[in-house]
Tab-separated table of N, CA, C and O in Angstrom:
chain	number	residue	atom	x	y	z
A	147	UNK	N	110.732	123.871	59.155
A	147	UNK	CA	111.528	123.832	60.374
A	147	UNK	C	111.048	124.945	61.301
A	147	UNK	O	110.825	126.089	60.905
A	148	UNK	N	110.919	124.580	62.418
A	148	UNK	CA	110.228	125.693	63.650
A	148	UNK	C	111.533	126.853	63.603
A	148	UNK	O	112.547	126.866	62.905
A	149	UNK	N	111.062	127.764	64.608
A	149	UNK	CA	112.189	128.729	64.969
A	149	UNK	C	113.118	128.220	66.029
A	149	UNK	O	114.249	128.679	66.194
A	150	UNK	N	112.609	127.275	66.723
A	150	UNK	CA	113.679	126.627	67.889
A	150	UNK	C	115.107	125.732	67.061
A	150	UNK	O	116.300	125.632	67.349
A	151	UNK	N	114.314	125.234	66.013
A	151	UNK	CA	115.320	124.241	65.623
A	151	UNK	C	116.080	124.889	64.790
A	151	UNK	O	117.228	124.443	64.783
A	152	UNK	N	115.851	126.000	63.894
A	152	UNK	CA	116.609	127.403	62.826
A	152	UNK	C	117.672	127.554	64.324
A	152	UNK	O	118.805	127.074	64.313
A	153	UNK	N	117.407	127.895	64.903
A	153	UNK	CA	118.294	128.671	66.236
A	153	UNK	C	118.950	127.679	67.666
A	153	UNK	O	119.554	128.028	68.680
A	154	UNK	N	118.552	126.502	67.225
A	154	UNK	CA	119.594	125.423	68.086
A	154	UNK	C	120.350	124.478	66.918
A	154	UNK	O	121.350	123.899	67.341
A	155	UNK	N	120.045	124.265	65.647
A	155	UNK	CA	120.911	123.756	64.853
A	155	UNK	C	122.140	124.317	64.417
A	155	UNK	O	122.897	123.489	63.911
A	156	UNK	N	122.546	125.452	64.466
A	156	UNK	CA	123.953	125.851	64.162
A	156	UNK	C	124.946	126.048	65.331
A	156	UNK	O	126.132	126.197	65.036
A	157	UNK	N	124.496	126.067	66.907
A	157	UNK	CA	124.515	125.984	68.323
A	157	UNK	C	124.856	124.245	68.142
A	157	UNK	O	125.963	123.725	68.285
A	158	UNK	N	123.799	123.675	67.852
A	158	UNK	CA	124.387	122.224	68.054
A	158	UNK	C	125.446	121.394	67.066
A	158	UNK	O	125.990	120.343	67.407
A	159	UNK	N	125.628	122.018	65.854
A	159	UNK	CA	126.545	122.150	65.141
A	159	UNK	C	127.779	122.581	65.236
A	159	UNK	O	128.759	121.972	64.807
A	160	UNK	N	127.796	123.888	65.925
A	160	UNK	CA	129.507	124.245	66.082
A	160	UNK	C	129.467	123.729	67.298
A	160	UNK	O	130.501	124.296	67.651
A	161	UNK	N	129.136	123.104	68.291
A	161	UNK	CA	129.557	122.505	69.326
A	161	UNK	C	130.119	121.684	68.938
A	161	UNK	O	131.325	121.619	69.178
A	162	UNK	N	129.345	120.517	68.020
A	162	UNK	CA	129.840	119.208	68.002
A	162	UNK	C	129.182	118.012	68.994
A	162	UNK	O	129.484	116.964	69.564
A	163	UNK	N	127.820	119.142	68.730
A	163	UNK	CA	126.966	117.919	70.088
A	163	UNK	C	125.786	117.193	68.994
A	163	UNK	O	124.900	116.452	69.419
A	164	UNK	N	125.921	117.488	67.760
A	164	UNK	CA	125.146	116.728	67.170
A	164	UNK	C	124.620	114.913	67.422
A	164	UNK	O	123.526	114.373	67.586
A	165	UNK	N	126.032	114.419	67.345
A	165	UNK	CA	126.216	112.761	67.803
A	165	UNK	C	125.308	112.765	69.339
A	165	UNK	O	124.592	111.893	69.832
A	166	UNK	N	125.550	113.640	69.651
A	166	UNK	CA	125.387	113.026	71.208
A	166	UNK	C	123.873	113.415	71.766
A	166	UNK	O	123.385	112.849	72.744
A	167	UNK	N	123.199	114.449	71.020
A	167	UNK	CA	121.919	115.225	70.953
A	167	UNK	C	121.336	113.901	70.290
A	167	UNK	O	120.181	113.684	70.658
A	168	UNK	N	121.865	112.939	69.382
A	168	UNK	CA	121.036	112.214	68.547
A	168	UNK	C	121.024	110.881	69.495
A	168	UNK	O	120.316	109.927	69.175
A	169	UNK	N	121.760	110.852	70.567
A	169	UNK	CA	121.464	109.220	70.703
A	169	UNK	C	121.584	110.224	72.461
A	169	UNK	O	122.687	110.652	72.801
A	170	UNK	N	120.763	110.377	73.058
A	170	UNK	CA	120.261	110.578	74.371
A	170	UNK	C	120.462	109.748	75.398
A	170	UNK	O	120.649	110.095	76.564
A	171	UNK	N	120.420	108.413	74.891
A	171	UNK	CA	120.478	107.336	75.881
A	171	UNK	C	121.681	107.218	76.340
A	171	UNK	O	121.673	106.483	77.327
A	172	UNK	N	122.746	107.615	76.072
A	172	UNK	CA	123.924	107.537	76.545
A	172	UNK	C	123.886	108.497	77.803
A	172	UNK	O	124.119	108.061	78.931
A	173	UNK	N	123.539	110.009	77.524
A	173	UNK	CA	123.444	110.965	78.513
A	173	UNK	C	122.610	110.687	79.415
A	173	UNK	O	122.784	111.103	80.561
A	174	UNK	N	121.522	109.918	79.070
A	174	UNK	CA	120.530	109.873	79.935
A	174	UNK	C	120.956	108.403	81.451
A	174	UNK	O	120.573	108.206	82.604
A	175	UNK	N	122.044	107.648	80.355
A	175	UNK	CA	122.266	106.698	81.164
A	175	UNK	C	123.278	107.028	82.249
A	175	UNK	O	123.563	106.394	83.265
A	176	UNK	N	123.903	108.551	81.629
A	176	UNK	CA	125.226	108.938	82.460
A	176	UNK	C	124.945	109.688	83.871
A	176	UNK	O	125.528	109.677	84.955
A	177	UNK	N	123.542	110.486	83.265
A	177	UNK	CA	122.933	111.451	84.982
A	177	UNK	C	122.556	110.340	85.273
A	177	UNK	O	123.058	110.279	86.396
A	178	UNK	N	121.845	109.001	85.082
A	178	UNK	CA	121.315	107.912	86.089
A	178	UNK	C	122.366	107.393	86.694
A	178	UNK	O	122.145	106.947	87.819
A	179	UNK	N	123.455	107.314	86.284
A	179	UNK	CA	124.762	106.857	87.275
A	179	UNK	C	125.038	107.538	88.306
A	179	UNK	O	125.287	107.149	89.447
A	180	UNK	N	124.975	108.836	87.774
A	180	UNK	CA	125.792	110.034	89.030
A	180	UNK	C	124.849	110.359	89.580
A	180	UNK	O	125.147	110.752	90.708
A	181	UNK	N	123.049	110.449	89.236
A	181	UNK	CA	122.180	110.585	90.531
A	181	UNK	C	122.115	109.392	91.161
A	181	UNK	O	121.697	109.386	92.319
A	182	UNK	N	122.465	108.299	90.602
A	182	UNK	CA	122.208	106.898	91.498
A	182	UNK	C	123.489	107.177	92.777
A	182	UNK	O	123.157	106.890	93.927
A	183	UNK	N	124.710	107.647	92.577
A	183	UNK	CA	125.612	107.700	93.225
A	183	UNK	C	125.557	108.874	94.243
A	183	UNK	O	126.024	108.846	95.382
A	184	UNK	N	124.992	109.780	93.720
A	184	UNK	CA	124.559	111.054	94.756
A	184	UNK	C	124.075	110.450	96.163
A	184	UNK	O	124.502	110.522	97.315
A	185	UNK	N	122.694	109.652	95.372
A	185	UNK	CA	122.003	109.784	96.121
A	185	UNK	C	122.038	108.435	97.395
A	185	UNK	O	121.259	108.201	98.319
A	186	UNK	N	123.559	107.589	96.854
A	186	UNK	CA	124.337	106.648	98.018
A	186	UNK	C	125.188	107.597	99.241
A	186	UNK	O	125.615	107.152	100.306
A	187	UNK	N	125.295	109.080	98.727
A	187	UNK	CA	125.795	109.462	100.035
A	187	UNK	C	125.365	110.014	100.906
A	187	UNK	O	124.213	110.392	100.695
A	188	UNK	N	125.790	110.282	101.926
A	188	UNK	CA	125.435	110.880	103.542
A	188	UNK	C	124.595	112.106	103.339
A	188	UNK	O	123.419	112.138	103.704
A	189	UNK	N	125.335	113.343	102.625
A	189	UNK	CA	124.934	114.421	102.069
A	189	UNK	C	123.260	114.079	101.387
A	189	UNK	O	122.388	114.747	101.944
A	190	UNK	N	122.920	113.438	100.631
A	190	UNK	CA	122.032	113.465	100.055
A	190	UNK	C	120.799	112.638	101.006
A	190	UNK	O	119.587	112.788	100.853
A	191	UNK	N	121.392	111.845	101.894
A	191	UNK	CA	120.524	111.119	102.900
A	191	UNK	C	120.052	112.606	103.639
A	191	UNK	O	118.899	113.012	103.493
A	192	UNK	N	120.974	113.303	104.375
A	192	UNK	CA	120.997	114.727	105.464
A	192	UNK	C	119.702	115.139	104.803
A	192	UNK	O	118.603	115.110	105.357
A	193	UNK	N	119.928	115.502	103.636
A	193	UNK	CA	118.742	116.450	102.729
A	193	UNK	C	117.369	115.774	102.777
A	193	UNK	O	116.266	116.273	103.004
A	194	UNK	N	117.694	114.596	102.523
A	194	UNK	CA	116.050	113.994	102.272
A	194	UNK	C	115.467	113.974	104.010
A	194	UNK	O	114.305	114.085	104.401
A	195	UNK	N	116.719	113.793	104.823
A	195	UNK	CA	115.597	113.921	106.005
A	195	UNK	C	115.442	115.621	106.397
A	195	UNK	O	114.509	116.050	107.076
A	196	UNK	N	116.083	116.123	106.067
A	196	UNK	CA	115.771	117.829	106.523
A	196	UNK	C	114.290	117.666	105.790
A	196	UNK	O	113.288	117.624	106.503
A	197	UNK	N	114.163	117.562	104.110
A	197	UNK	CA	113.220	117.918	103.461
A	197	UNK	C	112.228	117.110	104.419
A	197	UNK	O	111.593	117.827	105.193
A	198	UNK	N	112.045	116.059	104.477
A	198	UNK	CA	111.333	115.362	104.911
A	198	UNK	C	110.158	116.157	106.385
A	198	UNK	O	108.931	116.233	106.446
A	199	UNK	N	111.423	116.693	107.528
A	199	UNK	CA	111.069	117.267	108.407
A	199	UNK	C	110.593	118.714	108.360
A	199	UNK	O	109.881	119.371	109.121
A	200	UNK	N	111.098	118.942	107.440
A	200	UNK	CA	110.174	120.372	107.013
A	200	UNK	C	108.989	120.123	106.255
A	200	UNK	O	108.170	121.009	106.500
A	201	UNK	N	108.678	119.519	105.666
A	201	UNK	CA	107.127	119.001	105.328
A	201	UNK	C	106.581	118.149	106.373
A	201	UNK	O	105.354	118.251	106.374
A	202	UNK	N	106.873	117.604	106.980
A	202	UNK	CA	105.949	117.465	108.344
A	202	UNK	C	106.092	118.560	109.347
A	202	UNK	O	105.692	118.228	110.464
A	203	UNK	N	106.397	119.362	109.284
A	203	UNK	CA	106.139	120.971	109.781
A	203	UNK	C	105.227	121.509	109.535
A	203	UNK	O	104.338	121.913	110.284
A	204	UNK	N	105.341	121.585	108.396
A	204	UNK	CA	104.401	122.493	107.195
A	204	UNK	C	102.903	121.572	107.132
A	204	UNK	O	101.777	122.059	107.031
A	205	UNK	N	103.184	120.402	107.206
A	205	UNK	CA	101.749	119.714	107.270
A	205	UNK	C	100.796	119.878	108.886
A	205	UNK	O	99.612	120.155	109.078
A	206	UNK	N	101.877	119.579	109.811
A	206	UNK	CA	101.308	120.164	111.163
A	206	UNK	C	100.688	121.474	111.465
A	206	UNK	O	99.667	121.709	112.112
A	207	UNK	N	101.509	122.284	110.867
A	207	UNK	CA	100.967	123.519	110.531
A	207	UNK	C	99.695	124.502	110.031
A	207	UNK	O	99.053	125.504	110.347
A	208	UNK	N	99.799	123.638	109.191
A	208	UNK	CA	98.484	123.662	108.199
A	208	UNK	C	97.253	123.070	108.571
A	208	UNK	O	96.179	123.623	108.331
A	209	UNK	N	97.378	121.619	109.332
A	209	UNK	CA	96.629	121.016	110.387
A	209	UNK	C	96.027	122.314	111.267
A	209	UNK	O	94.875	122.698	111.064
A	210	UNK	N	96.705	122.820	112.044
A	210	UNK	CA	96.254	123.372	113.249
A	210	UNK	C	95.878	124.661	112.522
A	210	UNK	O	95.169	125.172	113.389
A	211	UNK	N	95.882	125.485	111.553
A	211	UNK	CA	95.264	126.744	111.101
A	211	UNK	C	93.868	125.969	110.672
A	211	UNK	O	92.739	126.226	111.089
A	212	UNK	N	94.223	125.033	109.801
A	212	UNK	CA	92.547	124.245	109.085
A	212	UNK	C	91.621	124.493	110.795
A	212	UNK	O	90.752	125.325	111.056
A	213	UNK	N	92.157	123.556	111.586
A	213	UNK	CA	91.229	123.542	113.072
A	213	UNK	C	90.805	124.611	113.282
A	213	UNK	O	89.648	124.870	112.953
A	214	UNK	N	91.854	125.836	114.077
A	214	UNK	CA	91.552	127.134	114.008
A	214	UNK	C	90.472	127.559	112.932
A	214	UNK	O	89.335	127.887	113.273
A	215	UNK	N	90.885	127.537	111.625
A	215	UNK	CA	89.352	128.140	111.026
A	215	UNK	C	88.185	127.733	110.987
A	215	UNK	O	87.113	128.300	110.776
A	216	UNK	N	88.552	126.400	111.270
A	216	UNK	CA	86.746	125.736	111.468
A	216	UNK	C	86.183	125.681	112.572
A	216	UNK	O	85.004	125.407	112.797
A	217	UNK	N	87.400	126.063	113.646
A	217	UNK	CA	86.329	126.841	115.249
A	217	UNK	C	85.651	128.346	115.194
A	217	UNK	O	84.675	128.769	115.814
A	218	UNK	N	86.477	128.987	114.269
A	218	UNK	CA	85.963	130.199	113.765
A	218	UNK	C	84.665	130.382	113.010
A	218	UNK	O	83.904	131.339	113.155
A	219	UNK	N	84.536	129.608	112.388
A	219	UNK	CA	83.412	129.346	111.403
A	219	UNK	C	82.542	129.113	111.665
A	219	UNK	O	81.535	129.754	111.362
A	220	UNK	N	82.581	127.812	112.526
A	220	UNK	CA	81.419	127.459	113.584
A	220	UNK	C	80.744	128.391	114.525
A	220	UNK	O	79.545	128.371	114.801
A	221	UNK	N	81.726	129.287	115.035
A	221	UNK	CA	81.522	130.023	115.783
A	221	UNK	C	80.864	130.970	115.298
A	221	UNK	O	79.888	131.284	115.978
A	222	UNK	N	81.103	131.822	113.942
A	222	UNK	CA	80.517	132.845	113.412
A	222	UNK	C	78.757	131.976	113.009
A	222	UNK	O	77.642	132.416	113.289
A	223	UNK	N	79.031	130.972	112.456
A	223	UNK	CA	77.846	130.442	111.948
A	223	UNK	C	76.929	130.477	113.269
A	223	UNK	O	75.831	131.033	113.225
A	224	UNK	N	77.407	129.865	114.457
A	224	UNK	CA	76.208	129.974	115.499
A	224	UNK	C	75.953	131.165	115.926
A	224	UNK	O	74.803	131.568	116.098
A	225	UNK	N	76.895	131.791	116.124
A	225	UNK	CA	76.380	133.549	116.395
A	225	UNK	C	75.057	134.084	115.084
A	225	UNK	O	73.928	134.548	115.242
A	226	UNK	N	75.724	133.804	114.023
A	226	UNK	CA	74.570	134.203	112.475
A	226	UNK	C	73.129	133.538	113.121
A	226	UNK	O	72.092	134.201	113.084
A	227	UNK	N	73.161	132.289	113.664
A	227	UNK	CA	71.760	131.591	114.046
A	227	UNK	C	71.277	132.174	115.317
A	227	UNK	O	70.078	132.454	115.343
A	228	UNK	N	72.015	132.422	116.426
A	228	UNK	CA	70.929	133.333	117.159
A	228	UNK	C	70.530	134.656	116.800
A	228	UNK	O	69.617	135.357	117.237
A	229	UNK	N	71.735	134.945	115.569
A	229	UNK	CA	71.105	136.232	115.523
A	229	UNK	C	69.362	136.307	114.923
A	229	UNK	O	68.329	136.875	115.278
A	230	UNK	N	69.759	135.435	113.898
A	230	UNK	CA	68.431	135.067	113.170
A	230	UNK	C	67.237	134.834	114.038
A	230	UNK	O	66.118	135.293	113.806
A	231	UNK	N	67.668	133.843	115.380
A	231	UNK	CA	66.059	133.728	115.983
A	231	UNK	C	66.098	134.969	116.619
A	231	UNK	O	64.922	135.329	116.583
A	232	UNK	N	66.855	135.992	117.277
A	232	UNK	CA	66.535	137.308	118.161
A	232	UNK	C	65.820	138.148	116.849
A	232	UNK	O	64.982	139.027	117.052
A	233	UNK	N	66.185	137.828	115.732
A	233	UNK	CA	65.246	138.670	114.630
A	233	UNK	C	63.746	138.448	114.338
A	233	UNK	O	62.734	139.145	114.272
A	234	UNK	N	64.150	136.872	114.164
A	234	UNK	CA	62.368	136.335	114.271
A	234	UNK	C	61.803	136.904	115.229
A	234	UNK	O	60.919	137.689	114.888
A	235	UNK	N	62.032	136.774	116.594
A	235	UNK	CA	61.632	136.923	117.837
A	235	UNK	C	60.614	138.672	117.654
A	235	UNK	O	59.432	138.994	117.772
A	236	UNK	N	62.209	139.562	117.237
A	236	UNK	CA	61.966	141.142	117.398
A	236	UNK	C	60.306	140.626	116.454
A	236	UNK	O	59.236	140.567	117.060
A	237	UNK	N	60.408	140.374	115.249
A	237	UNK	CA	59.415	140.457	114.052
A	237	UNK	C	57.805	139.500	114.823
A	237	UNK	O	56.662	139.811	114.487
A	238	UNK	N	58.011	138.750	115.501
A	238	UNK	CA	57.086	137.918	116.064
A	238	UNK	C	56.595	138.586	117.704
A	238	UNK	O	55.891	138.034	118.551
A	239	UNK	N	57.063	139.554	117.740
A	239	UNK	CA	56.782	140.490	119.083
A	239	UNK	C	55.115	141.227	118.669
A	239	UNK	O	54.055	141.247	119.293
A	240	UNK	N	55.449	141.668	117.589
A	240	UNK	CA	54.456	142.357	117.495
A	240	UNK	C	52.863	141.340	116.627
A	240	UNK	O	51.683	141.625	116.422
A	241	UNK	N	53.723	140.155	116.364
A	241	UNK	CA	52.462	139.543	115.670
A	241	UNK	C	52.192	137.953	116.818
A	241	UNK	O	53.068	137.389	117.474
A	242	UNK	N	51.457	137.766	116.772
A	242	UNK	CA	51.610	136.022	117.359
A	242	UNK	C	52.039	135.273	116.478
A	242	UNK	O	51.694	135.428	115.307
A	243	UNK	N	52.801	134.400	116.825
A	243	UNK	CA	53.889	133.602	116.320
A	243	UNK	C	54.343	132.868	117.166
A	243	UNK	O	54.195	133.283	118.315
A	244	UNK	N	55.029	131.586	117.009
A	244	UNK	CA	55.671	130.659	117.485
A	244	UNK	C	57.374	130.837	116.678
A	244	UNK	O	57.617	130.803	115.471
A	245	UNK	N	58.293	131.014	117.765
A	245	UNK	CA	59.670	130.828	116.767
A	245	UNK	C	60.295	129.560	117.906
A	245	UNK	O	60.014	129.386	119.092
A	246	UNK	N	61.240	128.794	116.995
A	246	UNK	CA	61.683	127.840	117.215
A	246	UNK	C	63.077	128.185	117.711
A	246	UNK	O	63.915	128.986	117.295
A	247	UNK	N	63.062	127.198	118.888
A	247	UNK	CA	64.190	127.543	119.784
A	247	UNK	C	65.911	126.657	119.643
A	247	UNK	O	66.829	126.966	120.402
């Protein structure tokens, strides 16, 4: 016997939840009633559209930073490439060379 079950068997014993620990389907059928019923009222409609509208927030959001960093990026990357040809250039000053424009 594990240590979970040494230390929830005398817990599920003096409760008296043995019967009911053994056949689940009853409990399980009882939260499917009362979340089925929750989730027929107003209250629980309110929530799913709040949630709803706060993740299309958060997705818009996230949209427009992604953009933002990939104008950044671009931007650093083309700055990195002229820097590179003004380097060729400096290095091809003193030798003949062709650098590509």
């Amino acid at each position: 016997m594990t240590d979970m079950k040494k230390v929830a068997k005398p817990l599920v014993t003096g409760l008296g939840l043995r019967h009911v620990l053994h056949h689940g389907f009853l409990g399980g059928a009882i939260v499917g009633a009362v979340t089925v019923g929750f989730l027929k009222t107003k209250t629980a409609r309110n929530l799913a559209v709040k949630g709803m509208a706060a993740g299309m927030n958060l997705k818009d959001d996230a949209k427009s930073k992604f953009a933002t960093l990939k104008e950044e990026a671009e931007q650093l990357h083309e700055e990195a490439k002229a820097q590179a040809r003004e380097d060729r250039k400096a290095e091809c000053a003193e030798e003949v060379c062709t650098v590509e424009e």
